[in-house]
Coordinates of C-alpha atoms in Angstrom, one line a residue:
M23 CA -168.2 30.1 34.8
I24 CA -165.6 32.7 36.0
A25 CA -162.9 30.1 35.9
S26 CA -163.9 29.2 32.3
L27 CA -163.7 32.9 31.3
N28 CA -160.3 33.3 32.9
S29 CA -159.0 30.2 31.0
F30 CA -160.5 31.6 27.8
N31 CA -158.8 35.0 28.4
Q32 CA -155.5 33.4 29.1
Y33 CA -155.8 31.3 25.9
A34 CA -156.6 34.4 23.9
A35 CA -153.8 36.4 25.5
D36 CA -151.2 33.6 24.8
P37 CA -152.2 31.5 21.9
F38 CA -149.1 29.4 22.4
K39 CA -150.7 27.8 25.5
G40 CA -153.3 26.1 23.3
I41 CA -151.9 22.5 23.4
Y42 CA -153.3 20.5 26.3
Q43 CA -150.8 18.8 28.6
P44 CA -151.1 15.0 28.9
R45 CA -153.5 14.0 31.7
V46 CA -151.0 12.0 33.6
S47 CA -148.7 12.7 36.5
I48 CA -145.4 13.8 34.8
D49 CA -142.1 12.6 36.2
L50 CA -139.9 15.4 37.5
R51 CA -137.0 14.2 35.3
A52 CA -139.2 14.5 32.3
M53 CA -140.0 18.1 33.3
K54 CA -136.3 18.8 33.6
A55 CA -135.6 17.3 30.2
R56 CA -138.3 19.4 28.6
D57 CA -136.9 22.5 30.2
T58 CA -133.5 21.6 28.8
T59 CA -135.0 21.0 25.4
R60 CA -136.8 24.4 25.6
D61 CA -133.5 26.2 26.5
Y62 CA -131.7 24.5 23.7
Y63 CA -134.3 25.5 21.1
L64 CA -134.5 29.1 22.4
K65 CA -130.7 29.4 22.4
R66 CA -130.5 28.0 18.9
Q67 CA -133.1 30.4 17.7
S68 CA -131.5 33.4 19.5
E69 CA -128.4 32.7 17.3
H70 CA -130.5 32.8 14.2
K71 CA -131.6 36.3 13.3
L72 CA -134.7 36.7 11.2
S73 CA -133.3 36.8 7.7
K74 CA -136.1 38.9 6.2
N75 CA -136.5 41.5 8.9
G76 CA -132.9 41.8 9.8
G77 CA -132.7 41.0 13.4
T78 CA -135.3 40.2 16.0
A79 CA -133.8 37.8 18.5
T80 CA -135.6 34.5 19.1
K81 CA -136.2 35.2 22.8
D82 CA -138.9 37.5 21.4
V83 CA -140.2 34.9 19.0
K84 CA -143.7 34.7 20.5
E85 CA -144.1 38.5 20.4
D86 CA -142.8 38.5 16.8
L87 CA -145.3 35.9 15.7
Q88 CA -148.2 37.7 17.4
K89 CA -147.2 40.9 15.6
R90 CA -147.6 39.2 12.3
G91 CA -151.4 39.0 12.9
I92 CA -151.6 35.2 12.8
T93 CA -153.3 34.6 16.1
D94 CA -156.4 33.1 14.5
Q95 CA -154.2 30.7 12.5
I96 CA -152.4 29.6 15.6
H97 CA -155.7 29.0 17.3
E98 CA -156.8 26.8 14.3
L99 CA -153.4 25.0 14.4
S100 CA -153.8 24.3 18.1
K101 CA -157.4 23.0 17.5
R102 CA -156.1 20.6 14.8
L103 CA -153.2 19.3 16.9
N104 CA -155.4 18.7 19.9
Q105 CA -157.8 16.6 17.7
I106 CA -155.1 14.4 16.2
G107 CA -154.5 12.0 19.1
L108 CA -150.9 13.0 19.7
D109 CA -148.6 10.6 21.5
E110 CA -147.8 11.7 25.1
I111 CA -144.3 12.9 24.4
S112 CA -145.3 15.1 21.4
R113 CA -148.2 16.5 23.4
F114 CA -145.9 17.1 26.4
L115 CA -143.4 19.0 24.3
L116 CA -145.9 21.1 22.5
S117 CA -147.6 22.1 25.7
S118 CA -144.5 24.2 26.4
P119 CA -145.4 27.6 24.9
D120 CA -141.8 28.4 24.1
I121 CA -141.1 25.1 22.2
Y122 CA -144.5 25.4 20.4
A123 CA -143.7 28.9 19.3
V124 CA -140.2 28.0 18.1
L125 CA -141.5 25.2 16.0
I126 CA -144.1 27.4 14.5
Y127 CA -141.4 30.0 13.8
D128 CA -139.2 27.4 12.1
A129 CA -142.1 26.3 9.9
I130 CA -142.7 29.9 8.7
E131 CA -139.1 31.1 8.4
K132 CA -137.2 27.9 7.4
A133 CA -139.9 25.8 5.7
E134 CA -141.3 29.1 4.2
I135 CA -144.9 28.2 4.9
D136 CA -147.5 31.0 4.8
P137 CA -149.8 30.4 7.9
K138 CA -152.5 32.6 6.4
K139 CA -152.8 30.5 3.3
D140 CA -151.7 27.0 4.5
V141 CA -152.6 26.0 8.0
T142 CA -152.5 22.4 7.0
G143 CA -148.8 22.8 5.8
L144 CA -148.1 24.6 9.1
C145 CA -149.6 21.7 11.1
N146 CA -147.6 19.1 9.1
S147 CA -144.4 20.9 9.6
V148 CA -144.8 21.3 13.4
L149 CA -145.7 17.6 13.6
R150 CA -142.7 16.5 11.7
A151 CA -140.5 18.7 13.9
V152 CA -141.9 17.6 17.2
Q153 CA -141.9 13.9 16.3
G154 CA -138.4 14.2 14.8
D155 CA -135.4 16.1 16.1
C156 CA -137.3 17.6 19.0
R157 CA -138.3 14.2 20.3
K158 CA -134.8 12.8 19.8
Y159 CA -133.2 15.7 21.7
F160 CA -135.8 15.3 24.6
L161 CA -135.2 11.6 24.9
A162 CA -131.5 12.0 24.8
R163 CA -131.7 14.5 27.7
L164 CA -134.1 12.2 29.6
L165 CA -131.8 9.3 29.1
T166 CA -128.7 11.3 30.2
T167 CA -130.5 12.3 33.4
A168 CA -131.3 8.7 34.1
L169 CA -127.7 7.5 33.5
D170 CA -126.3 10.3 35.6
E171 CA -128.6 9.3 38.5
R172 CA -127.1 5.8 38.3
R173 CA -123.6 7.2 37.8
L174 CA -123.3 5.2 34.6
Q175 CA -120.9 6.3 31.8
V176 CA -121.7 5.5 28.2
K177 CA -118.8 4.0 26.3
P178 CA -119.3 4.7 22.6
N179 CA -116.9 1.9 21.5
D180 CA -118.7 -0.7 23.6
P181 CA -121.1 -2.7 21.4
R182 CA -123.6 -2.9 24.2
W183 CA -124.1 0.8 24.3
Q184 CA -124.5 1.1 20.5
K185 CA -127.9 -0.5 20.9
L186 CA -129.0 2.0 23.6
D187 CA -130.0 4.9 21.3
D188 CA -131.9 2.5 19.0
L189 CA -133.8 1.0 21.9
V190 CA -134.8 4.4 23.3
L191 CA -135.7 5.9 20.0
S192 CA -137.8 3.0 18.9
Q193 CA -139.5 2.2 22.2
G194 CA -139.5 5.7 23.7
L195 CA -139.6 6.3 27.4
P196 CA -142.7 6.9 29.5
I197 CA -143.0 10.3 31.1
Q198 CA -145.5 9.1 33.8
Q199 CA -144.2 9.4 37.3
D200 CA -145.0 5.8 38.2
K201 CA -143.6 4.2 35.0
F202 CA -140.3 5.9 34.3
D203 CA -138.0 4.0 36.7
S204 CA -139.1 0.6 35.7
A205 CA -138.8 1.4 32.0
I206 CA -135.2 2.7 32.5
S207 CA -134.4 -0.5 34.4
D208 CA -135.8 -2.6 31.6
V209 CA -133.8 -0.8 28.9
L210 CA -130.6 -1.0 30.9
G211 CA -131.2 -4.6 31.7
T212 CA -131.6 -5.3 28.0
I213 CA -128.4 -3.5 27.3
Y214 CA -126.4 -5.3 30.0
Q215 CA -127.8 -8.7 29.1
K216 CA -128.1 -8.5 25.4
G217 CA -126.3 -5.4 24.1
D218 CA -123.2 -7.1 22.7
I219 CA -125.3 -10.0 21.5
H220 CA -127.6 -7.6 19.6
Y221 CA -124.5 -6.0 18.0
Y222 CA -122.8 -9.2 16.9
L223 CA -126.0 -10.8 15.8
N224 CA -126.7 -7.8 13.5
A225 CA -123.1 -8.0 12.3
Y226 CA -123.4 -11.7 11.6
I227 CA -126.5 -11.1 9.5
R228 CA -125.7 -7.8 7.8
G229 CA -122.1 -6.9 8.6
D230 CA -120.9 -3.6 9.9
I231 CA -119.4 -1.3 7.2
N232 CA -118.3 1.3 9.7
N233 CA -116.0 -1.2 11.5
G234 CA -115.0 -3.1 8.4
I235 CA -116.9 -6.3 9.3
K236 CA -118.5 -8.4 6.6
K237 CA -121.6 -10.5 7.1
R238 CA -120.8 -14.1 8.1
T239 CA -123.8 -16.0 6.9
V240 CA -124.6 -17.1 3.4
L241 CA -128.4 -17.0 4.1
P242 CA -130.2 -14.0 2.7
E243 CA -131.2 -11.2 5.1
E244 CA -134.9 -12.0 4.4
S245 CA -134.4 -15.3 6.3
F246 CA -133.9 -13.5 9.5
T247 CA -137.4 -12.2 10.4
S248 CA -137.9 -10.3 13.7
A249 CA -139.2 -13.5 15.3
I250 CA -136.1 -15.4 14.2
E251 CA -133.7 -12.7 15.4
Q252 CA -135.5 -12.5 18.8
G253 CA -135.3 -16.3 19.1
M254 CA -131.6 -16.3 18.2
T255 CA -131.0 -13.6 20.8
D256 CA -132.8 -15.5 23.5
Y257 CA -130.9 -18.7 22.6
L258 CA -127.5 -16.9 22.9
V259 CA -128.5 -15.2 26.1
N260 CA -129.5 -18.5 27.7
L261 CA -126.3 -20.1 26.4
G262 CA -124.4 -17.4 28.3
I263 CA -122.1 -16.6 25.4
K264 CA -119.5 -13.9 25.9
F265 CA -117.8 -12.2 23.0
K266 CA -114.1 -11.7 23.6
S267 CA -113.4 -9.2 20.8
K268 CA -114.3 -8.2 17.3
D269 CA -111.2 -10.0 16.0
A270 CA -112.4 -13.3 17.5
F271 CA -115.9 -12.7 15.9
T272 CA -114.5 -11.9 12.4
S273 CA -112.2 -15.0 12.6
G274 CA -115.3 -17.2 12.8
E275 CA -114.8 -18.3 16.4
Y276 CA -118.5 -17.9 17.2
D277 CA -120.1 -18.9 13.9
E278 CA -121.2 -22.3 15.1
Y279 CA -123.1 -20.7 18.0
F280 CA -125.0 -18.5 15.5
V281 CA -125.9 -21.5 13.4
L282 CA -127.2 -23.4 16.4
A283 CA -129.2 -20.3 17.4
Y284 CA -130.7 -20.0 14.0
H285 CA -131.8 -23.6 13.9
D286 CA -133.3 -23.4 17.4
A287 CA -135.2 -20.1 16.5
L288 CA -136.4 -21.7 13.3
K289 CA -137.7 -24.7 15.1
R290 CA -139.5 -22.6 17.8
S291 CA -141.0 -20.2 15.3
T292 CA -143.4 -23.0 14.1
V293 CA -143.9 -24.4 17.6
K294 CA -142.3 -27.8 17.0
D295 CA -142.4 -28.2 20.7
D296 CA -145.9 -29.6 20.8
P297 CA -147.7 -28.9 24.1
I298 CA -148.5 -32.6 24.3
D299 CA -144.8 -33.4 24.2
Q300 CA -143.9 -30.5 26.5
F301 CA -146.4 -31.6 29.2
R302 CA -145.0 -35.1 29.1
L303 CA -141.5 -33.7 29.7
K304 CA -141.8 -30.6 31.8
G305 CA -145.4 -29.8 32.5
Q306 CA -145.6 -26.4 30.8
V307 CA -146.0 -24.7 27.4
D308 CA -143.4 -22.2 26.1
W309 CA -144.7 -20.3 23.1
D310 CA -145.2 -16.5 22.5
F311 CA -148.2 -17.1 20.2
T312 CA -146.3 -15.9 17.0
V313 CA -148.0 -17.6 14.0
D314 CA -146.8 -18.6 10.6
S315 CA -147.5 -15.9 7.9
F316 CA -147.2 -18.4 5.0
D317 CA -144.4 -16.4 3.4
Q318 CA -142.5 -19.6 2.6
F319 CA -145.4 -20.7 0.5
D320 CA -145.9 -17.5 -1.5
Q321 CA -142.5 -16.2 -1.9
V322 CA -145.2 -1.3 25.9
D323 CA -147.7 -2.5 28.4
V324 CA -150.8 -0.5 29.2
Q325 CA -152.1 -0.6 32.7
G326 CA -154.7 -3.3 33.0
V327 CA -153.9 -4.9 29.7
I328 CA -152.1 -8.3 29.3
P329 CA -150.5 -8.4 25.8
T330 CA -150.0 -12.2 26.1
N331 CA -153.7 -12.8 26.4
I332 CA -154.4 -10.7 23.3
K333 CA -151.7 -12.5 21.2
A334 CA -153.1 -15.8 22.4
A335 CA -156.5 -14.7 21.2
G336 CA -155.0 -13.8 17.8
A337 CA -153.4 -17.2 17.6
L338 CA -156.8 -18.7 18.4
D339 CA -158.5 -16.7 15.6
Y340 CA -155.7 -17.8 13.2
V341 CA -156.4 -21.5 14.1
Y342 CA -160.2 -20.9 13.6
V343 CA -159.7 -19.4 10.1
V344 CA -157.0 -21.8 8.8
G345 CA -158.1 -24.9 10.7
E346 CA -161.9 -24.7 10.5
L347 CA -162.9 -22.2 7.8
M348 CA -160.1 -23.4 5.4
H349 CA -160.8 -27.0 6.7
V350 CA -157.1 -27.8 7.1
F351 CA -157.9 -30.2 9.9
D352 CA -160.5 -32.0 7.8
V353 CA -158.2 -32.2 4.7
A354 CA -155.4 -33.7 6.8
N355 CA -157.8 -36.2 8.3
A356 CA -159.1 -37.1 4.8
L357 CA -155.5 -37.8 3.6
V358 CA -154.8 -40.0 6.6
L359 CA -158.0 -41.9 5.8
R360 CA -156.8 -42.4 2.2
W361 CA -153.5 -43.6 3.5
A362 CA -155.1 -46.0 5.9
R363 CA -157.3 -47.5 3.2
G364 CA -154.4 -47.9 0.8
I365 CA -155.7 -45.3 -1.6
L366 CA -152.8 -43.0 -0.9
D367 CA -149.4 -44.7 -1.3
V368 CA -146.7 -42.9 0.6
P369 CA -143.3 -44.6 1.0
N370 CA -141.7 -45.0 4.4
G371 CA -140.1 -41.7 5.6
K372 CA -140.9 -38.4 7.2
T373 CA -144.3 -38.0 5.5
A374 CA -145.4 -41.5 6.5
S375 CA -144.3 -40.8 10.1
D376 CA -146.2 -37.5 10.1
L377 CA -149.3 -39.3 8.9
Y378 CA -149.0 -42.0 11.5
R379 CA -148.4 -39.5 14.3
F380 CA -151.4 -37.5 13.2
H381 CA -153.5 -40.6 13.5
K382 CA -152.1 -41.9 16.8
L383 CA -152.4 -38.6 18.6
R384 CA -156.1 -38.1 17.6
N385 CA -157.4 -39.3 21.0
E386 CA -155.0 -36.9 22.8
R387 CA -155.9 -33.9 20.7
S388 CA -158.8 -31.5 21.3
T389 CA -161.9 -32.6 19.5
Y390 CA -163.8 -30.4 17.1
E391 CA -166.4 -29.8 19.8
E392 CA -163.7 -28.7 22.3
R393 CA -162.1 -26.4 19.8
A394 CA -165.6 -25.0 18.9
M395 CA -166.3 -24.3 22.5
L396 CA -163.1 -22.3 22.9
Y397 CA -163.8 -20.2 19.7
K398 CA -167.3 -19.5 21.0
R399 CA -166.2 -18.6 24.5
V400 CA -163.3 -16.3 23.6
L401 CA -164.2 -14.9 20.2
N402 CA -167.9 -15.6 19.9
K403 CA -167.2 -17.4 16.6
G404 CA -168.7 -20.6 15.2
D405 CA -171.6 -22.6 16.6
G406 CA -169.9 -24.4 19.6
Q407 CA -171.9 -25.5 22.6
L408 CA -170.8 -24.1 25.9
L409 CA -170.6 -25.8 29.3
S410 CA -172.8 -24.8 32.2
K411 CA -171.9 -21.4 33.6
M412 CA -169.6 -20.8 30.6
V413 CA -170.4 -17.4 28.9
A414 CA -169.6 -16.5 25.3
N415 CA -167.7 -13.2 24.7
R416 CA -170.6 -11.7 22.8
A417 CA -169.1 -8.2 23.1
F418 CA -166.1 -9.2 20.9
S419 CA -168.0 -9.2 17.6
R420 CA -169.4 -5.8 18.2
L421 CA -166.0 -4.3 19.4
W422 CA -164.1 -5.8 16.4
H423 CA -166.8 -4.5 14.0
K424 CA -166.5 -1.1 15.6
L425 CA -162.7 -1.0 15.1
M426 CA -163.1 -2.0 11.4
V427 CA -165.8 0.8 11.0
E428 CA -163.4 3.4 12.5
V429 CA -160.6 2.2 10.2
T430 CA -162.9 2.5 7.2
E431 CA -164.0 5.9 8.2
Y432 CA -160.4 7.1 8.8
I433 CA -159.3 5.7 5.4
R434 CA -162.4 7.4 3.7
K435 CA -161.5 10.8 5.2
S436 CA -157.9 10.5 4.3
E437 CA -158.6 9.6 0.7
G438 CA -161.3 12.2 0.4
K439 CA -158.9 15.0 1.4
Q440 CA -156.2 14.1 -1.1
M441 CA -153.5 15.6 1.1
D442 CA -151.1 14.8 3.9
V443 CA -153.5 13.5 6.6
T444 CA -151.3 13.7 9.7
Y445 CA -153.7 16.1 11.2
L446 CA -156.7 13.7 11.0
S447 CA -157.8 12.6 14.4
K448 CA -157.0 9.0 15.3
A449 CA -158.9 9.2 18.6
Q450 CA -161.8 7.0 17.5
V451 CA -159.5 4.3 16.2
F452 CA -157.4 4.4 19.3
Q453 CA -160.5 4.1 21.5
A454 CA -161.8 1.1 19.6
T455 CA -158.4 -0.5 20.0
K456 CA -158.4 0.1 23.8
N457 CA -161.8 -1.4 24.1
L458 CA -160.6 -4.6 22.4
Q459 CA -157.5 -4.7 24.6
Y460 CA -159.6 -4.8 27.8
N461 CA -162.1 -7.2 26.3
L462 CA -159.5 -9.8 25.2
T463 CA -157.5 -9.4 28.3
E464 CA -160.5 -10.4 30.4
N465 CA -161.7 -13.3 28.1
M466 CA -158.6 -15.1 27.0
T467 CA -158.0 -16.6 30.4
G468 CA -158.0 -19.9 32.2
M469 CA -157.0 -23.0 30.3
A470 CA -157.3 -21.2 27.0
H471 CA -153.5 -20.5 26.7
V472 CA -152.7 -24.2 26.8
Q473 CA -155.5 -25.1 24.6
V474 CA -154.6 -22.7 21.8
A475 CA -150.9 -23.7 22.0
E476 CA -152.0 -27.4 21.5
D477 CA -154.4 -26.5 18.7
Y478 CA -151.8 -24.5 16.9
A479 CA -149.3 -27.4 17.2
H480 CA -152.1 -29.6 15.8
L481 CA -152.6 -27.2 12.9
Q482 CA -148.9 -27.2 12.2
E483 CA -148.8 -31.0 12.0
A484 CA -151.7 -30.9 9.5
L485 CA -149.9 -28.2 7.4
A486 CA -146.7 -30.3 7.5
I487 CA -148.6 -33.2 5.9
L488 CA -150.2 -31.0 3.3
K489 CA -147.0 -29.4 2.2
A490 CA -145.0 -32.6 2.0
D491 CA -143.4 -33.3 -1.4
E492 CA -145.4 -36.5 -1.9
I493 CA -148.7 -34.8 -1.2
L494 CA -147.8 -31.8 -3.4
N495 CA -146.9 -34.0 -6.3
M496 CA -150.1 -36.0 -6.0
F497 CA -152.6 -33.3 -5.3
G498 CA -150.9 -30.0 -5.9
G499 CA -151.8 -29.7 -9.6
R500 CA -149.7 -27.5 -11.8
R501 CA -149.0 -25.0 -9.1
K502 CA -147.7 -27.6 -6.6
T503 CA -148.9 -25.4 -3.7
I504 CA -150.5 -26.2 -0.4
W505 CA -153.5 -24.2 -1.5
S506 CA -154.0 -26.5 -4.5
V507 CA -153.9 -29.5 -2.2
I508 CA -156.5 -28.0 0.2
E509 CA -158.8 -27.0 -2.7
R510 CA -158.6 -30.4 -4.4
V511 CA -159.0 -32.7 -1.4
A512 CA -161.8 -30.5 0.0
R513 CA -163.6 -30.8 -3.3
E514 CA -163.1 -34.5 -3.8
D515 CA -163.3 -35.8 -0.2
L516 CA -165.4 -33.2 1.6
G517 CA -167.6 -32.1 -1.3
M518 CA -167.0 -28.4 -0.8
I519 CA -165.3 -25.4 -2.4
V520 CA -162.7 -23.7 -0.2
P521 CA -161.7 -20.1 -1.1
T522 CA -158.1 -20.4 0.2
A523 CA -156.8 -17.1 -1.1
P524 CA -159.2 -14.8 0.9
L525 CA -159.1 -17.1 3.9
K526 CA -155.3 -17.0 4.0
T527 CA -155.4 -13.2 3.8
L528 CA -158.0 -13.2 6.6
A529 CA -155.8 -15.3 8.8
V530 CA -152.5 -13.5 8.3
E531 CA -153.9 -9.9 8.3
S532 CA -156.1 -10.5 11.3
N533 CA -153.1 -11.7 13.3
K534 CA -151.3 -8.5 12.4
I535 CA -154.3 -6.6 13.8
Y536 CA -154.2 -8.6 17.0
Q537 CA -150.4 -7.8 17.3
W538 CA -151.3 -4.1 17.0
I539 CA -153.9 -4.4 19.7
A540 CA -151.6 -6.3 22.0
N541 CA -148.7 -3.9 21.6
F542 CA -150.8 -0.7 21.5
N543 CA -149.8 2.1 23.8
E544 CA -151.2 5.5 22.8
G545 CA -148.2 7.3 24.3
I546 CA -145.6 5.8 21.9
V547 CA -147.6 5.1 18.7
Q548 CA -145.4 5.7 15.6
D549 CA -146.8 6.6 12.2
S550 CA -145.0 3.5 10.6
G551 CA -146.8 1.1 13.1
F552 CA -150.1 2.8 12.6
N553 CA -149.9 2.7 8.8
T554 CA -148.9 -1.0 9.0
F555 CA -152.0 -1.6 11.1
L556 CA -154.2 0.3 8.7
S557 CA -152.9 -1.7 5.7
A558 CA -153.6 -5.0 7.6
A559 CA -157.1 -3.9 8.6
E560 CA -157.9 -2.7 5.0
S561 CA -156.7 -6.1 3.6
W562 CA -158.8 -7.9 6.2
I563 CA -162.0 -5.9 5.4
I564 CA -161.5 -6.6 1.6
A565 CA -160.9 -10.3 2.2
Q566 CA -163.9 -10.6 4.6
A567 CA -166.2 -8.9 2.0
S568 CA -165.1 -11.5 -0.6
I569 CA -166.2 -14.5 1.5
D570 CA -169.9 -15.3 1.4
T571 CA -170.1 -17.4 4.5
E572 CA -173.8 -18.0 4.2
E573 CA -173.4 -19.5 0.7
L574 CA -170.6 -21.8 1.9
E575 CA -172.7 -23.0 4.8
T576 CA -175.7 -23.6 2.5
E577 CA -173.6 -25.6 0.1
E578 CA -172.3 -27.8 2.9
T579 CA -175.8 -28.4 4.3
E580 CA -177.2 -29.4 0.9
L581 CA -174.4 -31.9 0.5
G582 CA -175.1 -33.4 3.9
I583 CA -171.6 -32.7 5.1
E584 CA -171.0 -32.0 8.8
N585 CA -168.0 -32.3 11.0
G586 CA -167.8 -35.9 12.2
S587 CA -169.7 -37.3 9.2
G588 CA -168.7 -38.6 5.8
A589 CA -166.4 -41.5 6.8
E590 CA -167.3 -45.1 6.8
S591 CA -167.6 -47.0 10.2
D592 CA -164.1 -48.4 10.8
D593 CA -161.1 -47.9 13.1
F594 CA -161.2 -44.2 12.0
D595 CA -164.9 -43.6 12.8
D596 CA -164.0 -40.9 15.3
W597 CA -162.3 -38.7 12.7
E598 CA -163.9 -35.3 11.8
V599 CA -164.3 -35.8 8.1

């Protein structure tokens, strides 16, 4: 009790000690970088006299602020900031009373915010400052310390180093004692291995106005998604390409390598390396579980968390929605049956080859029952039957629902206040995300990675058939889209109505949510990433609400349509139509 009173008295005596320090063991180099940041801000403020009062030096800024009679407002500000769910770096910086005081002072004097009338404005100003220039300066000092330790000298004209600041600012650096060294090694490893490739790849796609370099590709910038750029980088790194000079680059000496890298990345982005083929050749699967977002049709690791497991679970969910709920597997099977019976006339060529491959590999692919078993075990979705001693991940449904509830509540609060909501607490959303991280890490294990890689390749084969020109011309209707094909064939051959629009949204947006969960690290969460996640979650909630699953199941039951039925007994009687 005495200790609590002493803490309260200290807090009351110095309101600038109101921000709690992160509950981690801070690296000494981070402490040093914060001290340097504090000294810089105090020195900057000491050179800036108070314009209105004619001259109190900044070294007395805390005393000056207390004399203004705003202690209660500072207490309220601290309370709001502590409830926000600050990232570790921002919290670490604000836990320095001097830095905290200077940022409050700047908000009052430079942004002209009246703390007695607008604590919310004061909060937003401090947040912008600590997450902006203050964070940048701190990271620069922290990086400088790390480079000095390794006796490395940055060469501004070296393309490799031009990527350094971007990497550090976008990824941040951990301030935990046991993580800092490995993070620095990873960043420097990336710079040494890929730094010049990053620069020249960016110049190839977008050019470099500052150095008078024009883009060297005729493809639009939109063609180079983040997945494509990463794939091209990996290809060029594996190729071991070395750039001699900018003149050699601008002369087109390396253009053919970039073209090859683009085609390789494009191929891998849709998993053309089928696991069945991969196992025949090299006995392993190489896929990062990045899924197709259908754009072409519609014009930092936390301890105990395995991001790959979570991304694989996201790919599995995607296969479940597109393959099963949208019935893409069944629609492709129906088209193959039409072709086999002579009802569908497709000339020899790629589409005929795709149809024949789809048919011939049916005995090597996972059956519906095997896929359903995986959905049930990992995501507790569908009605699959489990093997003995196999347990369904029943907690997943509850944890996913909890995350959506917290997102809904956060959005409700933000819309209700009709103001800048940066002070709203994200703690509940973050906790729900962490719970899913651990759940999926523990349950997306065993043979599941290979299974989902194969199932996704199977799904891509089915989609390739549905979007073939011959199929679009016959079944695409006026729109000539893959969605029209699915809707028409499902109606005519399967006897059901498939709501492709909300299901497509469900598949694509849910995968964005899984990506957020996989990459989530509370210490480096950026507003842009959080807002992207909120948008995806909101779209998923709306799409889910528009799908009446019970009604669809009732309609199928009344029509007597089940997986594995509906086809005559012939050479194709094992197909799931």
